PDB file of C-alpha atoms in Angstrom:
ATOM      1  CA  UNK G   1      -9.333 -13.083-184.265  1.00  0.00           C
ATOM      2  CA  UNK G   2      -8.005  -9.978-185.644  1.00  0.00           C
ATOM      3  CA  UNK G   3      -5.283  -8.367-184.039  1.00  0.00           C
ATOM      4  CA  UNK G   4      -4.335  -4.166-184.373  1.00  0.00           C
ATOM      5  CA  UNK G   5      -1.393  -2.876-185.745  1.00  0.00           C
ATOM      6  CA  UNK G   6       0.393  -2.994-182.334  1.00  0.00           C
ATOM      7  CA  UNK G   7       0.076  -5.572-179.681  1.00  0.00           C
ATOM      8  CA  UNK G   8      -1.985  -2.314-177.806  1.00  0.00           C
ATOM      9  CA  UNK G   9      -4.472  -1.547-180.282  1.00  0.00           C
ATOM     10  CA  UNK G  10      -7.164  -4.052-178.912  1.00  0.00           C
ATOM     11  CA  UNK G  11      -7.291  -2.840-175.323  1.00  0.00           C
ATOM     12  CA  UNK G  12      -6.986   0.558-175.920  1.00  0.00           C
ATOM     13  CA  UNK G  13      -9.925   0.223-178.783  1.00  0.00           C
ATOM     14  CA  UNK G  14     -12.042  -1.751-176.259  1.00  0.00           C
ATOM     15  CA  UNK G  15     -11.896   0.637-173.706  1.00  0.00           C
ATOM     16  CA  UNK G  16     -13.254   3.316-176.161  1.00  0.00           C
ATOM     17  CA  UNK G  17     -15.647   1.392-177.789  1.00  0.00           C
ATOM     18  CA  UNK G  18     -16.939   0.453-173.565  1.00  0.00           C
ATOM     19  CA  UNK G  19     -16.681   4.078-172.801  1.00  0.00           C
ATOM     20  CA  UNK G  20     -18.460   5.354-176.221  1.00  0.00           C
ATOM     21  CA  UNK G  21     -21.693   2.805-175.724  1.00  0.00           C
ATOM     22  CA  UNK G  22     -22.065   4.101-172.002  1.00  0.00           C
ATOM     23  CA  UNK G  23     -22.130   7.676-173.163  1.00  0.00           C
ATOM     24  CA  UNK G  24     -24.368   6.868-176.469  1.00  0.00           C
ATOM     25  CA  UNK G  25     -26.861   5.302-174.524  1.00  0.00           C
ATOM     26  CA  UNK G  26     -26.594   7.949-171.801  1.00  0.00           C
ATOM     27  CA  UNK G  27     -27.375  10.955-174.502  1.00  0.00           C
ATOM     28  CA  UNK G  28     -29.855   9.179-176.063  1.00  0.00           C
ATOM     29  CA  UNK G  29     -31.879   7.958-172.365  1.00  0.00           C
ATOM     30  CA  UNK G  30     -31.487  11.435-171.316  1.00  0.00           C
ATOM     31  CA  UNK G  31     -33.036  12.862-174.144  1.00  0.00           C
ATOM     32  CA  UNK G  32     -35.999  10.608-174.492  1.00  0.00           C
ATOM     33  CA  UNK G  33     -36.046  11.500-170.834  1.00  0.00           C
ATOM     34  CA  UNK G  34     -35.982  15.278-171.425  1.00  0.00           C
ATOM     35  CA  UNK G  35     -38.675  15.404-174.314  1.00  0.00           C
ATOM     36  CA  UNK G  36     -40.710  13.279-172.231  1.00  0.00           C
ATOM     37  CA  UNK G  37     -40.709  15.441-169.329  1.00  0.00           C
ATOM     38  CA  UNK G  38     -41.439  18.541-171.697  1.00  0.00           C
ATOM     39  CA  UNK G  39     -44.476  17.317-173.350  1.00  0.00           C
ATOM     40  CA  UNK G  40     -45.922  15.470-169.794  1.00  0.00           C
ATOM     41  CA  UNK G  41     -45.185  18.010-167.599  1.00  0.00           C
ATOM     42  CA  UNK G  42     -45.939  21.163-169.897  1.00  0.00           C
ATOM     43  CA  UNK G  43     -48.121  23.630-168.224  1.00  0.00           C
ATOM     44  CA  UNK G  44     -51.681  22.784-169.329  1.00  0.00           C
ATOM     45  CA  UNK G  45     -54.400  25.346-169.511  1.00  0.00           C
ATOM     46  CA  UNK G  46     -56.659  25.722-166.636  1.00  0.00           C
ATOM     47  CA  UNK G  47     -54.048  22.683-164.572  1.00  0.00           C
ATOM     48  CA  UNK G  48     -51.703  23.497-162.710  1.00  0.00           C
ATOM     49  CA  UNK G  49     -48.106  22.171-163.563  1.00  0.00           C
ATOM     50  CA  UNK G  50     -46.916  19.138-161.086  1.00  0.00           C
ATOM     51  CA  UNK G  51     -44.789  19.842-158.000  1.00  0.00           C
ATOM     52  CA  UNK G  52     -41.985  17.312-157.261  1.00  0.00           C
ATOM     53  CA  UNK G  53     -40.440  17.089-153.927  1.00  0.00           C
ATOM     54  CA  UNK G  54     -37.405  14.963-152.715  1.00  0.00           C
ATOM     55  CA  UNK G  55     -37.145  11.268-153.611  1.00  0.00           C
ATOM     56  CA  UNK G  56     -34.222   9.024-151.550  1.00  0.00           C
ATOM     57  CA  UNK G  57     -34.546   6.356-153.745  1.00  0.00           C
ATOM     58  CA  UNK G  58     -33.817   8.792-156.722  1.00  0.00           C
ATOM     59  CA  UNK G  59     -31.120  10.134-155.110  1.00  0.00           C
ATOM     60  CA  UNK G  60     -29.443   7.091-154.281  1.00  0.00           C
ATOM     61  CA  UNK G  61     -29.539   5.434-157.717  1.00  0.00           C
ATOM     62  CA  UNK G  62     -28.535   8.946-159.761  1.00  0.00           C
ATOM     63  CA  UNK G  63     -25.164   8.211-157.235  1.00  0.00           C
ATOM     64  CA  UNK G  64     -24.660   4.801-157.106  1.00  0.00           C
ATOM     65  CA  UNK G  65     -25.329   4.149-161.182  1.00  0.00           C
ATOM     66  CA  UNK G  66     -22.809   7.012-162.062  1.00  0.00           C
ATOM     67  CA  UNK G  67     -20.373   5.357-159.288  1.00  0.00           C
ATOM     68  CA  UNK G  68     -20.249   2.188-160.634  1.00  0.00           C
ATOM     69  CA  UNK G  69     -19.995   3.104-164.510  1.00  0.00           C
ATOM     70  CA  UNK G  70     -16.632   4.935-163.262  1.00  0.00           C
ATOM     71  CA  UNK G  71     -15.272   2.800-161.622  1.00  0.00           C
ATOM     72  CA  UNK G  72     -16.078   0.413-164.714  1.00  0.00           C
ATOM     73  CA  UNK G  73     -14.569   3.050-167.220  1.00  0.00           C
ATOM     74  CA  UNK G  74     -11.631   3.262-165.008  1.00  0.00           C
ATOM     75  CA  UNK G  75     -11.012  -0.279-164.937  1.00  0.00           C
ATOM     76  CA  UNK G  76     -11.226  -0.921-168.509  1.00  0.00           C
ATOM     77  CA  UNK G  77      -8.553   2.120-168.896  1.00  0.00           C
ATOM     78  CA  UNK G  78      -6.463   0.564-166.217  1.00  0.00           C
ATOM     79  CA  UNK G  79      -6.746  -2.691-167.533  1.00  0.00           C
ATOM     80  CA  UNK G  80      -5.276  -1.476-171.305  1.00  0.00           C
ATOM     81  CA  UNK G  81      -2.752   1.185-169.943  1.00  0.00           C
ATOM     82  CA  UNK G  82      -1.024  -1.030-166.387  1.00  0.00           C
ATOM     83  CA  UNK G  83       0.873  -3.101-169.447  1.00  0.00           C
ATOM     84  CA  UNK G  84       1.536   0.149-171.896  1.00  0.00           C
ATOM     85  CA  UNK G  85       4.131   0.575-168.242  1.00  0.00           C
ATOM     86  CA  UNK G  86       5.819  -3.472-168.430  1.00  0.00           C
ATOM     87  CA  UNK G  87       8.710  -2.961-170.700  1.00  0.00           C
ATOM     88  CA  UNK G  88       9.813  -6.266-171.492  1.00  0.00           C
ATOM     89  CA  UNK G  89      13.415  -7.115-170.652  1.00  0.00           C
ATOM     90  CA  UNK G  90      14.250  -8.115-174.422  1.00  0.00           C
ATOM     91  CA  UNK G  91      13.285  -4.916-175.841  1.00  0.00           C
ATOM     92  CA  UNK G  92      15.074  -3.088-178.345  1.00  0.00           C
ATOM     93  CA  UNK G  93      15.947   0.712-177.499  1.00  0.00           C
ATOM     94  CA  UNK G  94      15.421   3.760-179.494  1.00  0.00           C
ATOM     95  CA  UNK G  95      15.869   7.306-177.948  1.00  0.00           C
ATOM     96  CA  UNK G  96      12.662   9.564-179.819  1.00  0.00           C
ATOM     97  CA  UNK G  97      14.242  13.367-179.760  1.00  0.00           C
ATOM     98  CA  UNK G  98      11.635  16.114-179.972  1.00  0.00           C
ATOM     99  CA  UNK G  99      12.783  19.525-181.151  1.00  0.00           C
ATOM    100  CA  UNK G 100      11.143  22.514-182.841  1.00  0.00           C
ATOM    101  CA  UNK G 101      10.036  20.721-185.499  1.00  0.00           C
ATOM    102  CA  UNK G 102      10.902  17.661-185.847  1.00  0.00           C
ATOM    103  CA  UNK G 103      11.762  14.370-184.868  1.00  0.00           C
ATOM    104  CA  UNK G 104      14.789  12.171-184.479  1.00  0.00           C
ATOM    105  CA  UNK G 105      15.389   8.756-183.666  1.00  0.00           C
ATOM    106  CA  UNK G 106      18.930   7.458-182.103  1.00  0.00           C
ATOM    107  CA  UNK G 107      20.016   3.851-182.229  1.00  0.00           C
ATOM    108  CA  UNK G 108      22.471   4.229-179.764  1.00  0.00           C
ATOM    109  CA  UNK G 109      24.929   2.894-182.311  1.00  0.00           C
ATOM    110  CA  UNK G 110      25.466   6.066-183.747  1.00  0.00           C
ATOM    111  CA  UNK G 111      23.011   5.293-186.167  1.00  0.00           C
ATOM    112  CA  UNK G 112      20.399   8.757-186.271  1.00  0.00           C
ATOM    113  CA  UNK G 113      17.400   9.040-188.808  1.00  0.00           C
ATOM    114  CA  UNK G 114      14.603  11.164-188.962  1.00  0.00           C
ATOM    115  CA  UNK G 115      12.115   8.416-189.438  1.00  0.00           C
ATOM    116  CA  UNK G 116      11.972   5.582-187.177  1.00  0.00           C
ATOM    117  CA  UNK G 117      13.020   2.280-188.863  1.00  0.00           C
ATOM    118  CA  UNK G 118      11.626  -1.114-186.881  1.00  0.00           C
ATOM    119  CA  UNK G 119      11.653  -4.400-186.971  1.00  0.00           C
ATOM    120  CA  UNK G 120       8.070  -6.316-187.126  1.00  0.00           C
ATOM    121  CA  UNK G 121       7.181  -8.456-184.027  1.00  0.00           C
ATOM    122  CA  UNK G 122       9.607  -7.121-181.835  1.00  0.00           C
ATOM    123  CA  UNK G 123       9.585  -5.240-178.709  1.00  0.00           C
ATOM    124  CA  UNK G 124      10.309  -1.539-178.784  1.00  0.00           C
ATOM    125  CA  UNK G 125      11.298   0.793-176.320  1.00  0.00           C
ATOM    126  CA  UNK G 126      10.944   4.730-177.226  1.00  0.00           C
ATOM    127  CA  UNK G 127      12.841   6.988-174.543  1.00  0.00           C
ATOM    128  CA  UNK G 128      11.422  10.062-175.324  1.00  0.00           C
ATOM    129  CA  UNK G 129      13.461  13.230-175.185  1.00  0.00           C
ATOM    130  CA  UNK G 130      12.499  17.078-175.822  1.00  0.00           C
ATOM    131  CA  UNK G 131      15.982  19.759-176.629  1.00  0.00           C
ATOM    132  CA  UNK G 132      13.447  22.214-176.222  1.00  0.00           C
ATOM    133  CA  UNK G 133       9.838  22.442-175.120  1.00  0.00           C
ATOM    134  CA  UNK G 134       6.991  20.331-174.818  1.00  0.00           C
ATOM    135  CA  UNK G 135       5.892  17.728-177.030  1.00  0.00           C
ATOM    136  CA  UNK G 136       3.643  14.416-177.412  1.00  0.00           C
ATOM    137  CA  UNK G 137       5.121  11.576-179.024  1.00  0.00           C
ATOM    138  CA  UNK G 138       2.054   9.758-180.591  1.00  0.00           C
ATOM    139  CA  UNK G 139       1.663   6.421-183.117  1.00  0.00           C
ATOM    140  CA  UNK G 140      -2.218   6.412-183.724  1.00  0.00           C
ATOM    141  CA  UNK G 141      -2.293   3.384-185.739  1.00  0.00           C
ATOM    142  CA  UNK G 142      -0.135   1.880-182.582  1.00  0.00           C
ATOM    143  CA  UNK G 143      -2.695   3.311-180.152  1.00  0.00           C
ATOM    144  CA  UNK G 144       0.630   5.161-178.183  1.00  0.00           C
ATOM    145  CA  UNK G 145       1.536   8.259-176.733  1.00  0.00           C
ATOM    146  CA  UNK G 146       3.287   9.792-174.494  1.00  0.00           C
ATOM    147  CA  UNK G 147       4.226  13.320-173.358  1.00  0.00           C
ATOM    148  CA  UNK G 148       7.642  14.437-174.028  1.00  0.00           C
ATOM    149  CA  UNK G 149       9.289  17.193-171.515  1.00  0.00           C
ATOM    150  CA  UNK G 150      12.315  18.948-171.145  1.00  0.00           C
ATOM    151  CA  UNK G 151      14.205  17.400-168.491  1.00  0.00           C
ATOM    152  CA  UNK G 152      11.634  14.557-167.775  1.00  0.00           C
ATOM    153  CA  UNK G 153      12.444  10.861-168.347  1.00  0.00           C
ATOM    154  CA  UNK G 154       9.596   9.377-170.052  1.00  0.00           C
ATOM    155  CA  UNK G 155       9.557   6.079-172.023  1.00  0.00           C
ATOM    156  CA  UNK G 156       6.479   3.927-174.305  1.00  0.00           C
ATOM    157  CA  UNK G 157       6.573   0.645-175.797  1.00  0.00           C
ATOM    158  CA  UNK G 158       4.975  -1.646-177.854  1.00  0.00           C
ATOM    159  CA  UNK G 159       5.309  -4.502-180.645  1.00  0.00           C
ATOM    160  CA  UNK G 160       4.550  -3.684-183.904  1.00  0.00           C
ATOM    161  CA  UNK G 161       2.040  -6.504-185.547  1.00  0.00           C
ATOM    162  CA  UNK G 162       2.791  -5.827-188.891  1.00  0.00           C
ATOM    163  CA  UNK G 163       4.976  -4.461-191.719  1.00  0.00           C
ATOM    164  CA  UNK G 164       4.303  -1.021-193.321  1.00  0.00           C
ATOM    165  CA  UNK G 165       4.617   2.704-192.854  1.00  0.00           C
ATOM    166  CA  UNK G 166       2.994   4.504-190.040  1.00  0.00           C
ATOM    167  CA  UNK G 167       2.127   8.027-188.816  1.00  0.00           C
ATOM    168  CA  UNK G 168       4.119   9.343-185.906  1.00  0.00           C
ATOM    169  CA  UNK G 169       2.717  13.109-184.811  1.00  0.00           C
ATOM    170  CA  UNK G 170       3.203  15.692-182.328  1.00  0.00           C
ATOM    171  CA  UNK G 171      -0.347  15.643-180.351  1.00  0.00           C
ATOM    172  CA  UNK G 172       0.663  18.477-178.182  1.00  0.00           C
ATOM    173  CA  UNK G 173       0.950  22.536-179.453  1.00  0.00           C
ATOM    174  CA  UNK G 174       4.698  23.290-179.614  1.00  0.00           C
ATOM    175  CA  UNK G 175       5.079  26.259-181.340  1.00  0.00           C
ATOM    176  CA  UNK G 176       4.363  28.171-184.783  1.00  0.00           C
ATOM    177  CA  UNK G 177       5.248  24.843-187.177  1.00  0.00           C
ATOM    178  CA  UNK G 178       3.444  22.140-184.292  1.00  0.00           C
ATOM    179  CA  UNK G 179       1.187  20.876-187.115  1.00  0.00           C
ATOM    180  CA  UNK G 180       4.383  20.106-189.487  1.00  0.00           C
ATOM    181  CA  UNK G 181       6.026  17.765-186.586  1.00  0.00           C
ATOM    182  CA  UNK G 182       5.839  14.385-188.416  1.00  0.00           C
ATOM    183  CA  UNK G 183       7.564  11.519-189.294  1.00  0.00           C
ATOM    184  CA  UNK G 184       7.153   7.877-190.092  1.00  0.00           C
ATOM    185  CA  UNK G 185       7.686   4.498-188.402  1.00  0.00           C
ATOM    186  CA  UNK G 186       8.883   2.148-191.359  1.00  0.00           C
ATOM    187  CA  UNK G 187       8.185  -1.134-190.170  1.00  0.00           C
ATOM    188  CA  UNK G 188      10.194  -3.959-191.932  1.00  0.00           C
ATOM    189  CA  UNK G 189      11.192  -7.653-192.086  1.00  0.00           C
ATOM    190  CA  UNK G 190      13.921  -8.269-189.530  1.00  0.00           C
ATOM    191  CA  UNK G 191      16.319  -9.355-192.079  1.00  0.00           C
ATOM    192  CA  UNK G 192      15.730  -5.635-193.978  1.00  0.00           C
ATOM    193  CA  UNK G 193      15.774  -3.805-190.800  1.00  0.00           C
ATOM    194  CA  UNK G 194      19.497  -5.683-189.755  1.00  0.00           C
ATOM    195  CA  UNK G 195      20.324  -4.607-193.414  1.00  0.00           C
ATOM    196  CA  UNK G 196      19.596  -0.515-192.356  1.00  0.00           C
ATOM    197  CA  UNK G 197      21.079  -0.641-189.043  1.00  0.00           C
TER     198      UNK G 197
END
């Protein structure tokens, strides 16, 4: 079975692709629906047009359906994000600083770099940190993000599945040069990565 580029790509792609066939299928019923309705209930000439009155039974499934596709959506998106929360306890740590524009990545060794190096297969742990004002810390190919505020502890993880370079992006407005907030995740071999630290 294939597996994404993070050990969160799956869930977070299933729950879109769940949520995406419940609203195609929605659009398209409704509008079959709709152009039915046009053409059978058009006013004829010389007929009157029907009259509809209250239905219980109508009312009672346009609730209940709705109601339980929610509460299906939401469990699919709870399912994917309760473990995007479960940092493992063997997880390496990486502080993510946010400023106007850029980003930079501490080691805690006193190694800094403005992309962030990784080693493949392991556990990550990003504390995110803004110097200044608001910003989203976001990995699509990882299927991560998370907001990062001034004076807010906020955290992500996840295990990247394989080696090469990523996109990391701001994916919240910050300012004049928000567009230009970018950076890379470089991930390597654990023998290179030991090699950079």
């Amino acid at each position: 079975m294939f597996s994404g580029a993070s050990n969160f790509t799956d869930s977070v792609d299933k729950a879109f692709l769940f949520i995406f066939i419940i609203a195609f299928v929605f659009i398209i019923g409704i509008s079959a629906l709709m152009i039915y309705m046009v053409i059978h209930f058009s006013r004829k000439k010389g007929k009157a047009p029907m009259q509809f009155s209250g239905s219980v039974k109508l009312e009672i499934l346009w609730t209940v359906v709705p109601l339980i596709l929610v509460m299906l959506m939401f469990w699919f998106g709870w399912k994917g994000y309760a473990p995007m929360r479960r940092v493992p306890a063997d997880a390496m740590r990486v502080t993510a600083i946010g400023r106007m524009w850029e980003w930079e990545f501490d080691y805690g060794n006193g190694m800094k770099s403005k992309e962030l190096v990784l080693p493949v297969n392991k556990a990550v742990k990003i504390d995110l940190v803004s110097e200044d004002v608001n910003h989203s810390f976001f990995i699509p190919a990882f299927r991560v993000k998370e907001d990062v505020i001034p004076g807010y502890n906020n955290y992500l993880w996840f295990t990247p599945n394989y080696i090469g370079n990523y996109e990391i992006l701001c994916s919240e407005y910050c300012g004049l040069l928000h567009s230009a907030m970018v950076s890379k995740t470089h991930i390597v071999a654990q023998e290179e990565f030991d090699r950079w630290l």
